[in-house]
């Protein structure tokens, strides 16, 4: 039946009947990299050919949920659905009613929960075509491994799967998803929006830091898999060589208080600045000298795409699709997770060799413009 459904969609497409797509996602607070891709993609679809509705599941206790405001500010057709449980029949029925109301052709899921929902919704809407994007998986703890197992079970039932990098495609195949279903589509950024500007005083003025004080930046959710404890350990060593250095960490998450406590324990609390959630990411990137992504696991990190698009040299762990973005020793450095000494040496090298850092930034932007821009 899925082949017939896809054929029907293509016939409608050829007849220029608009194709109706539901982007479907479950997340919390401000979301993360996948949400940037989802929302910007929805905005950039050809409105003459596609109707896109964006539906997000929101936890009932999530008082810091920001996606609704972001989506509405972008002019998207957005619906926020408050959850009534982990796998609520009431929620599934409501999503099914939205599918019928908006005559949805393609349900595009983006995470474990919406993948599982998709399997139930397919039973209720037989002509529905199921598409999912495999943004990545967190392989930490028994609970998360169970969710990953459940996700792969669900994905096997989908008609098509988008992997955001070669590493994710390989993992899908290893877990039993047919390679014929999978296509690689990299995450992307709007390179016209994410570009540097002349003055770098924005963040420095706010933090009362002069232009000669080096700033190392990290942006992302403050959770275990982001490896930010490693960056704090690097700060100890970098500070010994360059006492005036500052590390700025942007974002919120479950590890925030633990990271702050660890910074105090390491004695680097004066050199490490936790900025919390910020809506001025371009200002942050523009003001820093080096961007570091010390993640233990990744798909395609939007923060790496943004930093390189802003012509910043990047040091990133060689996990997930990071090696598909960064050309080692040319547009940045690839390092191993938790390798404090190597990351430290790379930071110090870039701070002491500004011409090299600048050239890496330029090459990084060129790569983003060629391979990771929404236009392309």
mmCIF file of C-alpha atoms in Angstrom:
data_model
loop_
_atom_site.group_PDB
_atom_site.id
_atom_site.type_symbol
_atom_site.label_atom_id
_atom_site.label_comp_id
_atom_site.label_asym_id
_atom_site.label_seq_id
_atom_site.Cartn_x
_atom_site.Cartn_y
_atom_site.Cartn_z
ATOM 1 C CA UNK A 1 0.000 0.000 0.000
ATOM 2 C CA UNK A 2 2.897 2.421 0.672
ATOM 3 C CA UNK A 3 4.064 2.192 -2.967
ATOM 4 C CA UNK A 4 0.530 3.003 -4.118
ATOM 5 C CA UNK A 5 0.346 5.928 -1.695
ATOM 6 C CA UNK A 6 3.650 7.331 -2.924
ATOM 7 C CA UNK A 7 2.482 6.920 -6.536
ATOM 8 C CA UNK A 8 -0.716 8.835 -5.722
ATOM 9 C CA UNK A 9 1.300 11.668 -4.201
ATOM 10 C CA UNK A 10 3.515 11.893 -7.288
ATOM 11 C CA UNK A 11 0.448 11.967 -9.547
ATOM 12 C CA UNK A 12 -1.006 14.803 -7.486
ATOM 13 C CA UNK A 13 2.366 16.560 -7.574
ATOM 14 C CA UNK A 14 2.483 16.289 -11.367
ATOM 15 C CA UNK A 15 -1.047 17.662 -11.555
ATOM 16 C CA UNK A 16 0.162 20.568 -9.395
ATOM 17 C CA UNK A 17 -2.193 19.726 -6.550
ATOM 18 C CA UNK A 18 -0.298 20.957 -3.517
ATOM 19 C CA UNK A 19 1.243 18.244 -1.384
ATOM 20 C CA UNK A 20 0.338 18.529 2.319
ATOM 21 C CA UNK A 21 3.134 17.795 4.783
ATOM 22 C CA UNK A 22 2.984 17.557 8.573
ATOM 23 C CA UNK A 23 6.324 18.124 10.295
ATOM 24 C CA UNK A 24 5.963 16.247 13.591
ATOM 25 C CA UNK A 25 8.306 16.590 16.562
ATOM 26 C CA UNK A 26 8.446 16.115 20.343
ATOM 27 C CA UNK A 27 10.931 18.191 22.323
ATOM 28 C CA UNK A 28 11.188 20.481 25.332
ATOM 29 C CA UNK A 29 12.244 23.990 26.361
ATOM 30 C CA UNK A 30 14.152 25.627 23.492
ATOM 31 C CA UNK A 31 14.770 22.451 21.505
ATOM 32 C CA UNK A 32 18.098 21.979 19.772
ATOM 33 C CA UNK A 33 19.825 21.669 16.427
ATOM 34 C CA UNK A 34 17.118 19.509 14.811
ATOM 35 C CA UNK A 35 14.526 22.154 15.594
ATOM 36 C CA UNK A 36 16.479 24.800 13.708
ATOM 37 C CA UNK A 37 16.525 22.502 10.678
ATOM 38 C CA UNK A 38 12.822 21.624 10.986
ATOM 39 C CA UNK A 39 11.581 25.198 11.324
ATOM 40 C CA UNK A 40 13.810 26.748 8.681
ATOM 41 C CA UNK A 41 13.063 23.895 6.263
ATOM 42 C CA UNK A 42 9.328 24.418 6.770
ATOM 43 C CA UNK A 43 9.758 28.103 5.991
ATOM 44 C CA UNK A 44 11.790 27.478 2.845
ATOM 45 C CA UNK A 45 9.521 24.933 1.122
ATOM 46 C CA UNK A 46 8.080 26.044 -2.227
ATOM 47 C CA UNK A 47 4.683 27.446 -1.211
ATOM 48 C CA UNK A 48 3.364 26.959 -4.740
ATOM 49 C CA UNK A 49 3.811 23.209 -4.411
ATOM 50 C CA UNK A 50 3.626 22.370 -0.725
ATOM 51 C CA UNK A 51 1.440 23.166 2.262
ATOM 52 C CA UNK A 52 3.401 22.593 5.477
ATOM 53 C CA UNK A 53 1.926 22.346 8.947
ATOM 54 C CA UNK A 54 4.315 22.034 11.901
ATOM 55 C CA UNK A 55 3.042 20.110 14.934
ATOM 56 C CA UNK A 56 4.972 19.856 18.195
ATOM 57 C CA UNK A 57 4.185 17.736 21.244
ATOM 58 C CA UNK A 58 4.821 19.646 24.482
ATOM 59 C CA UNK A 59 5.071 18.227 27.997
ATOM 60 C CA UNK A 60 2.448 19.556 30.431
ATOM 61 C CA UNK A 61 5.106 20.743 32.901
ATOM 62 C CA UNK A 62 7.373 22.366 30.327
ATOM 63 C CA UNK A 63 7.020 26.008 31.381
ATOM 64 C CA UNK A 64 10.076 27.049 29.342
ATOM 65 C CA UNK A 65 8.796 25.750 25.982
ATOM 66 C CA UNK A 66 9.974 28.309 23.414
ATOM 67 C CA UNK A 67 9.325 26.588 20.075
ATOM 68 C CA UNK A 68 5.826 28.027 19.658
ATOM 69 C CA UNK A 69 7.039 31.612 19.806
ATOM 70 C CA UNK A 70 9.948 30.908 17.463
ATOM 71 C CA UNK A 71 7.698 29.186 14.899
ATOM 72 C CA UNK A 72 5.035 31.868 15.032
ATOM 73 C CA UNK A 73 7.704 34.551 14.653
ATOM 74 C CA UNK A 74 8.758 32.796 11.446
ATOM 75 C CA UNK A 75 5.199 32.883 10.136
ATOM 76 C CA UNK A 76 4.771 29.099 10.147
ATOM 77 C CA UNK A 77 1.469 27.245 10.316
ATOM 78 C CA UNK A 78 2.173 25.859 13.792
ATOM 79 C CA UNK A 79 0.157 23.785 16.251
ATOM 80 C CA UNK A 80 1.270 23.068 19.817
ATOM 81 C CA UNK A 81 -0.179 19.875 21.307
ATOM 82 C CA UNK A 82 0.041 19.368 25.065
ATOM 83 C CA UNK A 83 0.755 15.737 25.889
ATOM 84 C CA UNK A 84 -1.383 13.618 28.195
ATOM 85 C CA UNK A 85 1.134 10.819 28.760
ATOM 86 C CA UNK A 86 4.069 8.986 27.196
ATOM 87 C CA UNK A 87 1.859 7.271 24.606
ATOM 88 C CA UNK A 88 -1.602 8.746 25.034
ATOM 89 C CA UNK A 89 -4.475 7.376 22.909
ATOM 90 C CA UNK A 90 -6.072 10.793 23.294
ATOM 91 C CA UNK A 91 -3.016 12.467 21.744
ATOM 92 C CA UNK A 92 -2.812 9.938 18.904
ATOM 93 C CA UNK A 93 -6.491 10.460 18.102
ATOM 94 C CA UNK A 94 -6.035 14.227 18.090
ATOM 95 C CA UNK A 95 -3.058 14.055 15.714
ATOM 96 C CA UNK A 96 -5.107 11.718 13.498
ATOM 97 C CA UNK A 97 -7.883 14.315 13.403
ATOM 98 C CA UNK A 98 -5.356 16.958 12.313
ATOM 99 C CA UNK A 99 -4.160 14.648 9.552
ATOM 100 C CA UNK A 100 -7.718 14.300 8.294
ATOM 101 C CA UNK A 101 -8.542 17.980 8.700
ATOM 102 C CA UNK A 102 -5.493 19.136 6.737
ATOM 103 C CA UNK A 103 -5.600 16.261 4.224
ATOM 104 C CA UNK A 104 -1.996 15.347 5.084
ATOM 105 C CA UNK A 105 -0.135 13.320 2.454
ATOM 106 C CA UNK A 106 3.224 12.955 4.208
ATOM 107 C CA UNK A 107 3.858 12.674 7.950
ATOM 108 C CA UNK A 108 7.469 13.696 8.593
ATOM 109 C CA UNK A 109 8.557 12.553 12.080
ATOM 110 C CA UNK A 110 11.760 13.638 13.793
ATOM 111 C CA UNK A 111 12.339 11.628 16.988
ATOM 112 C CA UNK A 112 11.544 8.384 18.795
ATOM 113 C CA UNK A 113 8.149 9.444 20.131
ATOM 114 C CA UNK A 114 6.840 10.817 16.838
ATOM 115 C CA UNK A 115 8.279 7.786 15.005
ATOM 116 C CA UNK A 116 6.229 5.510 17.291
ATOM 117 C CA UNK A 117 3.179 7.754 16.908
ATOM 118 C CA UNK A 118 3.649 7.498 13.147
ATOM 119 C CA UNK A 119 3.219 3.713 13.222
ATOM 120 C CA UNK A 120 -0.159 4.070 14.967
ATOM 121 C CA UNK A 121 -1.233 6.948 12.737
ATOM 122 C CA UNK A 122 -0.458 4.899 9.619
ATOM 123 C CA UNK A 123 -2.950 2.255 10.803
ATOM 124 C CA UNK A 124 -5.598 4.959 11.198
ATOM 125 C CA UNK A 125 -4.792 6.731 7.914
ATOM 126 C CA UNK A 126 -3.862 4.023 5.427
ATOM 127 C CA UNK A 127 -2.913 6.380 2.556
ATOM 128 C CA UNK A 128 -0.489 8.330 4.754
ATOM 129 C CA UNK A 129 3.155 8.178 3.669
ATOM 130 C CA UNK A 130 5.610 7.961 6.569
ATOM 131 C CA UNK A 131 8.910 9.828 6.394
ATOM 132 C CA UNK A 132 11.362 10.288 9.264
ATOM 133 C CA UNK A 133 14.648 12.121 9.685
ATOM 134 C CA UNK A 134 17.277 10.330 11.769
ATOM 135 C CA UNK A 135 18.952 13.281 13.476
ATOM 136 C CA UNK A 136 20.947 11.072 15.844
ATOM 137 C CA UNK A 137 20.721 9.014 19.005
ATOM 138 C CA UNK A 138 21.993 9.373 22.554
ATOM 139 C CA UNK A 139 23.421 6.042 23.710
ATOM 140 C CA UNK A 140 23.686 6.728 27.443
ATOM 141 C CA UNK A 141 21.855 4.734 30.106
ATOM 142 C CA UNK A 142 19.428 1.790 30.002
ATOM 143 C CA UNK A 143 16.364 4.006 29.512
ATOM 144 C CA UNK A 144 17.852 5.792 26.501
ATOM 145 C CA UNK A 145 19.031 2.531 24.942
ATOM 146 C CA UNK A 146 15.489 1.166 25.237
ATOM 147 C CA UNK A 147 14.144 4.261 23.466
ATOM 148 C CA UNK A 148 16.727 3.791 20.724
ATOM 149 C CA UNK A 149 15.725 0.130 20.294
ATOM 150 C CA UNK A 150 12.083 1.172 20.106
ATOM 151 C CA UNK A 151 12.932 3.899 17.600
ATOM 152 C CA UNK A 152 14.684 1.489 15.233
ATOM 153 C CA UNK A 153 11.701 -0.875 15.458
ATOM 154 C CA UNK A 154 9.410 1.982 14.436
ATOM 155 C CA UNK A 155 11.688 3.323 11.695
ATOM 156 C CA UNK A 156 11.669 -0.065 9.936
ATOM 157 C CA UNK A 157 7.957 0.514 9.231
ATOM 158 C CA UNK A 158 8.525 3.886 7.554
ATOM 159 C CA UNK A 159 8.404 4.401 3.796
ATOM 160 C CA UNK A 160 11.475 6.628 3.600
ATOM 161 C CA UNK A 161 14.227 7.664 6.010
ATOM 162 C CA UNK A 162 16.456 10.737 5.834
ATOM 163 C CA UNK A 163 19.857 10.339 7.501
ATOM 164 C CA UNK A 164 21.596 13.631 8.214
ATOM 165 C CA UNK A 165 25.034 12.085 7.695
ATOM 166 C CA UNK A 166 26.779 8.943 6.457
ATOM 167 C CA UNK A 167 27.409 7.808 10.040
ATOM 168 C CA UNK A 168 23.679 7.837 10.799
ATOM 169 C CA UNK A 169 22.927 5.922 7.596
ATOM 170 C CA UNK A 170 25.425 3.241 8.589
ATOM 171 C CA UNK A 171 23.887 2.937 12.048
ATOM 172 C CA UNK A 172 20.393 2.593 10.571
ATOM 173 C CA UNK A 173 21.566 -0.210 8.278
ATOM 174 C CA UNK A 174 23.361 -1.933 11.171
ATOM 175 C CA UNK A 175 20.101 -1.850 13.140
ATOM 176 C CA UNK A 176 18.137 -3.492 10.356
ATOM 177 C CA UNK A 177 16.715 -0.601 8.312
ATOM 178 C CA UNK A 178 16.781 -1.344 4.581
ATOM 179 C CA UNK A 179 19.381 0.751 2.753
ATOM 180 C CA UNK A 180 16.875 1.204 -0.095
ATOM 181 C CA UNK A 181 14.738 3.366 2.203
ATOM 182 C CA UNK A 182 17.536 5.685 3.268
ATOM 183 C CA UNK A 183 18.705 8.893 1.654
ATOM 184 C CA UNK A 184 21.340 11.258 3.069
ATOM 185 C CA UNK A 185 20.331 14.907 3.290
ATOM 186 C CA UNK A 186 22.692 17.050 5.340
ATOM 187 C CA UNK A 187 21.466 19.649 7.782
ATOM 188 C CA UNK A 188 21.832 23.148 6.401
ATOM 189 C CA UNK A 189 22.002 26.808 7.352
ATOM 190 C CA UNK A 190 21.028 30.031 5.645
ATOM 191 C CA UNK A 191 24.485 31.287 4.689
ATOM 192 C CA UNK A 192 23.131 34.752 3.938
ATOM 193 C CA UNK A 193 21.944 35.011 7.527
ATOM 194 C CA UNK A 194 24.869 33.251 9.216
ATOM 195 C CA UNK A 195 27.773 35.418 8.218
ATOM 196 C CA UNK A 196 30.221 37.499 10.224
ATOM 197 C CA UNK A 197 30.080 41.244 10.585
ATOM 198 C CA UNK A 198 32.819 43.746 11.189
ATOM 199 C CA UNK A 199 32.421 44.648 14.838
ATOM 200 C CA UNK A 200 33.020 42.009 17.528
ATOM 201 C CA UNK A 201 32.300 44.247 20.472
ATOM 202 C CA UNK A 202 28.748 43.015 21.215
ATOM 203 C CA UNK A 203 29.476 40.216 23.678
ATOM 204 C CA UNK A 204 32.792 41.705 24.743
ATOM 205 C CA UNK A 205 31.119 44.975 25.686
ATOM 206 C CA UNK A 206 28.492 43.069 27.668
ATOM 207 C CA UNK A 207 31.140 41.063 29.526
ATOM 208 C CA UNK A 208 33.520 44.035 29.886
ATOM 209 C CA UNK A 209 36.234 42.233 27.918
ATOM 210 C CA UNK A 210 38.695 44.053 25.686
ATOM 211 C CA UNK A 211 39.477 42.968 22.123
ATOM 212 C CA UNK A 212 42.792 41.396 23.151
ATOM 213 C CA UNK A 213 41.205 38.901 25.550
ATOM 214 C CA UNK A 214 40.680 35.556 23.759
ATOM 215 C CA UNK A 215 37.245 33.936 23.971
ATOM 216 C CA UNK A 216 36.528 30.241 23.451
ATOM 217 C CA UNK A 217 32.882 29.464 22.746
ATOM 218 C CA UNK A 218 30.579 26.461 23.069
ATOM 219 C CA UNK A 219 26.860 26.514 22.292
ATOM 220 C CA UNK A 220 24.343 23.753 22.852
ATOM 221 C CA UNK A 221 22.161 21.866 25.272
ATOM 222 C CA UNK A 222 23.881 21.336 28.615
ATOM 223 C CA UNK A 223 23.501 17.568 28.757
ATOM 224 C CA UNK A 224 25.906 14.711 29.369
ATOM 225 C CA UNK A 225 26.412 13.710 25.735
ATOM 226 C CA UNK A 226 27.691 17.209 24.845
ATOM 227 C CA UNK A 227 30.931 16.508 26.729
ATOM 228 C CA UNK A 228 31.232 19.956 28.257
ATOM 229 C CA UNK A 229 32.993 18.604 31.358
ATOM 230 C CA UNK A 230 35.927 17.947 29.012
ATOM 231 C CA UNK A 231 35.938 21.596 27.951
ATOM 232 C CA UNK A 232 36.090 22.668 31.615
ATOM 233 C CA UNK A 233 39.110 20.425 32.116
ATOM 234 C CA UNK A 234 40.710 22.038 29.067
ATOM 235 C CA UNK A 235 40.050 25.454 30.604
ATOM 236 C CA UNK A 236 42.305 24.521 33.536
ATOM 237 C CA UNK A 237 45.251 23.880 31.204
ATOM 238 C CA UNK A 238 44.616 26.759 28.801
ATOM 239 C CA UNK A 239 44.396 29.187 31.714
ATOM 240 C CA UNK A 240 47.893 28.213 32.841
ATOM 241 C CA UNK A 241 49.279 29.229 29.437
ATOM 242 C CA UNK A 242 46.946 32.159 28.739
ATOM 243 C CA UNK A 243 45.653 33.453 32.111
ATOM 244 C CA UNK A 244 43.317 36.066 30.604
ATOM 245 C CA UNK A 245 41.387 33.549 28.439
ATOM 246 C CA UNK A 246 37.600 33.283 28.808
ATOM 247 C CA UNK A 247 35.333 30.334 27.985
ATOM 248 C CA UNK A 248 31.681 31.144 27.282
ATOM 249 C CA UNK A 249 29.134 28.328 27.423
ATOM 250 C CA UNK A 250 25.711 29.074 25.981
ATOM 251 C CA UNK A 251 22.614 26.989 26.611
ATOM 252 C CA UNK A 252 20.565 25.304 29.293
ATOM 253 C CA UNK A 253 19.949 21.698 30.208
ATOM 254 C CA UNK A 254 19.961 19.068 32.945
ATOM 255 C CA UNK A 255 23.736 19.272 33.530
ATOM 256 C CA UNK A 256 23.861 23.054 34.061
ATOM 257 C CA UNK A 257 24.274 23.026 37.836
ATOM 258 C CA UNK A 258 26.680 20.068 37.744
ATOM 259 C CA UNK A 259 28.862 21.887 35.208
ATOM 260 C CA UNK A 260 28.884 25.079 37.266
ATOM 261 C CA UNK A 261 29.815 23.072 40.346
ATOM 262 C CA UNK A 262 32.584 21.287 38.431
ATOM 263 C CA UNK A 263 33.973 24.622 37.220
ATOM 264 C CA UNK A 264 34.193 25.771 40.853
ATOM 265 C CA UNK A 265 35.789 22.456 41.842
ATOM 266 C CA UNK A 266 38.407 22.877 39.112
ATOM 267 C CA UNK A 267 39.021 26.503 40.134
ATOM 268 C CA UNK A 268 38.136 27.997 36.728
ATOM 269 C CA UNK A 269 34.854 29.670 37.644
ATOM 270 C CA UNK A 270 36.363 33.120 36.959
ATOM 271 C CA UNK A 271 37.415 32.115 33.459
ATOM 272 C CA UNK A 272 34.262 30.217 32.511
ATOM 273 C CA UNK A 273 31.060 32.190 31.881
ATOM 274 C CA UNK A 274 27.719 30.413 31.676
ATOM 275 C CA UNK A 275 25.397 32.612 29.621
ATOM 276 C CA UNK A 276 22.260 30.443 29.758
ATOM 277 C CA UNK A 277 19.803 30.535 26.868
ATOM 278 C CA UNK A 278 20.492 33.280 24.344
ATOM 279 C CA UNK A 279 18.544 34.432 21.323
ATOM 280 C CA UNK A 280 21.548 36.280 19.844
ATOM 281 C CA UNK A 281 23.679 33.334 18.697
ATOM 282 C CA UNK A 282 25.147 35.308 15.796
ATOM 283 C CA UNK A 283 26.472 37.872 18.262
ATOM 284 C CA UNK A 284 28.071 35.058 20.295
ATOM 285 C CA UNK A 285 29.747 33.409 17.296
ATOM 286 C CA UNK A 286 30.921 36.748 15.962
ATOM 287 C CA UNK A 287 32.611 37.649 19.251
ATOM 288 C CA UNK A 288 34.522 34.440 19.909
ATOM 289 C CA UNK A 289 37.950 33.441 18.607
ATOM 290 C CA UNK A 290 37.539 29.653 18.557
ATOM 291 C CA UNK A 291 34.475 27.407 18.643
ATOM 292 C CA UNK A 292 34.723 24.026 20.393
ATOM 293 C CA UNK A 293 32.275 21.122 20.135
ATOM 294 C CA UNK A 294 33.429 18.388 22.573
ATOM 295 C CA UNK A 295 30.393 16.101 22.084
ATOM 296 C CA UNK A 296 30.474 12.392 22.830
ATOM 297 C CA UNK A 297 27.860 11.771 20.127
ATOM 298 C CA UNK A 298 26.367 13.802 17.281
ATOM 299 C CA UNK A 299 24.436 13.624 14.055
ATOM 300 C CA UNK A 300 25.240 16.762 12.098
ATOM 301 C CA UNK A 301 25.784 19.534 14.656
ATOM 302 C CA UNK A 302 24.038 22.729 13.590
ATOM 303 C CA UNK A 303 26.372 24.678 15.848
ATOM 304 C CA UNK A 304 29.366 23.544 13.781
ATOM 305 C CA UNK A 305 27.571 24.613 10.601
ATOM 306 C CA UNK A 306 26.764 28.003 12.125
ATOM 307 C CA UNK A 307 30.246 28.594 13.521
ATOM 308 C CA UNK A 308 31.929 27.720 10.219
ATOM 309 C CA UNK A 309 29.440 29.826 8.286
ATOM 310 C CA UNK A 310 30.472 32.703 10.579
ATOM 311 C CA UNK A 311 34.119 32.029 9.612
ATOM 312 C CA UNK A 312 35.182 30.726 13.003
ATOM 313 C CA UNK A 313 37.828 27.988 13.344
ATOM 314 C CA UNK A 314 36.267 24.881 14.864
ATOM 315 C CA UNK A 315 37.651 22.162 17.096
ATOM 316 C CA UNK A 316 35.229 19.231 17.221
ATOM 317 C CA UNK A 317 35.227 15.620 18.309
ATOM 318 C CA UNK A 318 35.263 13.186 15.405
ATOM 319 C CA UNK A 319 31.831 11.682 16.101
ATOM 320 C CA UNK A 320 28.757 11.287 13.923
ATOM 321 C CA UNK A 321 28.906 13.509 10.860
ATOM 322 C CA UNK A 322 31.472 16.006 12.170
ATOM 323 C CA UNK A 323 34.126 14.527 9.881
ATOM 324 C CA UNK A 324 31.799 15.160 6.934
ATOM 325 C CA UNK A 325 31.732 18.891 7.722
ATOM 326 C CA UNK A 326 35.280 19.599 8.883
ATOM 327 C CA UNK A 327 38.397 19.019 6.795
ATOM 328 C CA UNK A 328 41.032 18.258 9.424
ATOM 329 C CA UNK A 329 43.919 20.751 9.454
ATOM 330 C CA UNK A 330 42.181 22.865 6.792
ATOM 331 C CA UNK A 331 38.835 24.173 8.034
ATOM 332 C CA UNK A 332 39.303 23.039 11.623
ATOM 333 C CA UNK A 333 40.564 20.250 13.841
ATOM 334 C CA UNK A 334 39.005 16.843 14.537
ATOM 335 C CA UNK A 335 39.847 15.322 17.906
ATOM 336 C CA UNK A 336 38.814 12.291 19.919
ATOM 337 C CA UNK A 337 36.141 12.565 22.658
ATOM 338 C CA UNK A 338 37.490 13.359 26.119
ATOM 339 C CA UNK A 339 41.025 13.974 24.804
ATOM 340 C CA UNK A 340 41.739 16.946 27.057
ATOM 341 C CA UNK A 341 45.397 17.338 26.084
ATOM 342 C CA UNK A 342 44.761 17.334 22.334
ATOM 343 C CA UNK A 343 41.856 19.779 22.552
ATOM 344 C CA UNK A 344 43.906 22.040 24.818
ATOM 345 C CA UNK A 345 46.869 22.046 22.421
ATOM 346 C CA UNK A 346 44.580 22.879 19.485
ATOM 347 C CA UNK A 347 42.985 25.779 21.365
ATOM 348 C CA UNK A 348 46.344 27.255 22.347
ATOM 349 C CA UNK A 349 47.693 26.799 18.806
ATOM 350 C CA UNK A 350 44.778 28.696 17.238
ATOM 351 C CA UNK A 351 44.966 31.491 19.804
ATOM 352 C CA UNK A 352 48.695 31.934 19.162
ATOM 353 C CA UNK A 353 48.420 31.625 15.355
ATOM 354 C CA UNK A 354 45.728 34.098 14.389
ATOM 355 C CA UNK A 355 46.520 34.002 10.660
ATOM 356 C CA UNK A 356 46.010 30.231 10.610
ATOM 357 C CA UNK A 357 42.775 30.580 12.588
ATOM 358 C CA UNK A 358 41.493 33.200 10.167
ATOM 359 C CA UNK A 359 42.288 31.050 7.111
ATOM 360 C CA UNK A 360 40.565 28.054 8.707
ATOM 361 C CA UNK A 361 37.495 30.213 9.251
ATOM 362 C CA UNK A 362 37.454 31.249 5.600
ATOM 363 C CA UNK A 363 37.787 27.667 4.384
ATOM 364 C CA UNK A 364 35.071 26.579 6.787
ATOM 365 C CA UNK A 365 32.600 29.077 5.360
ATOM 366 C CA UNK A 366 33.454 28.006 1.822
ATOM 367 C CA UNK A 367 32.602 24.394 2.713
ATOM 368 C CA UNK A 368 29.279 25.433 4.276
ATOM 369 C CA UNK A 369 28.348 27.527 1.235
ATOM 370 C CA UNK A 370 29.132 24.639 -1.113
ATOM 371 C CA UNK A 371 27.659 21.679 0.782
ATOM 372 C CA UNK A 372 25.506 22.803 3.684
ATOM 373 C CA UNK A 373 23.461 25.814 2.535
ATOM 374 C CA UNK A 374 19.674 25.654 2.188
ATOM 375 C CA UNK A 375 19.953 27.152 -1.278
ATOM 376 C CA UNK A 376 22.108 24.312 -2.521
#
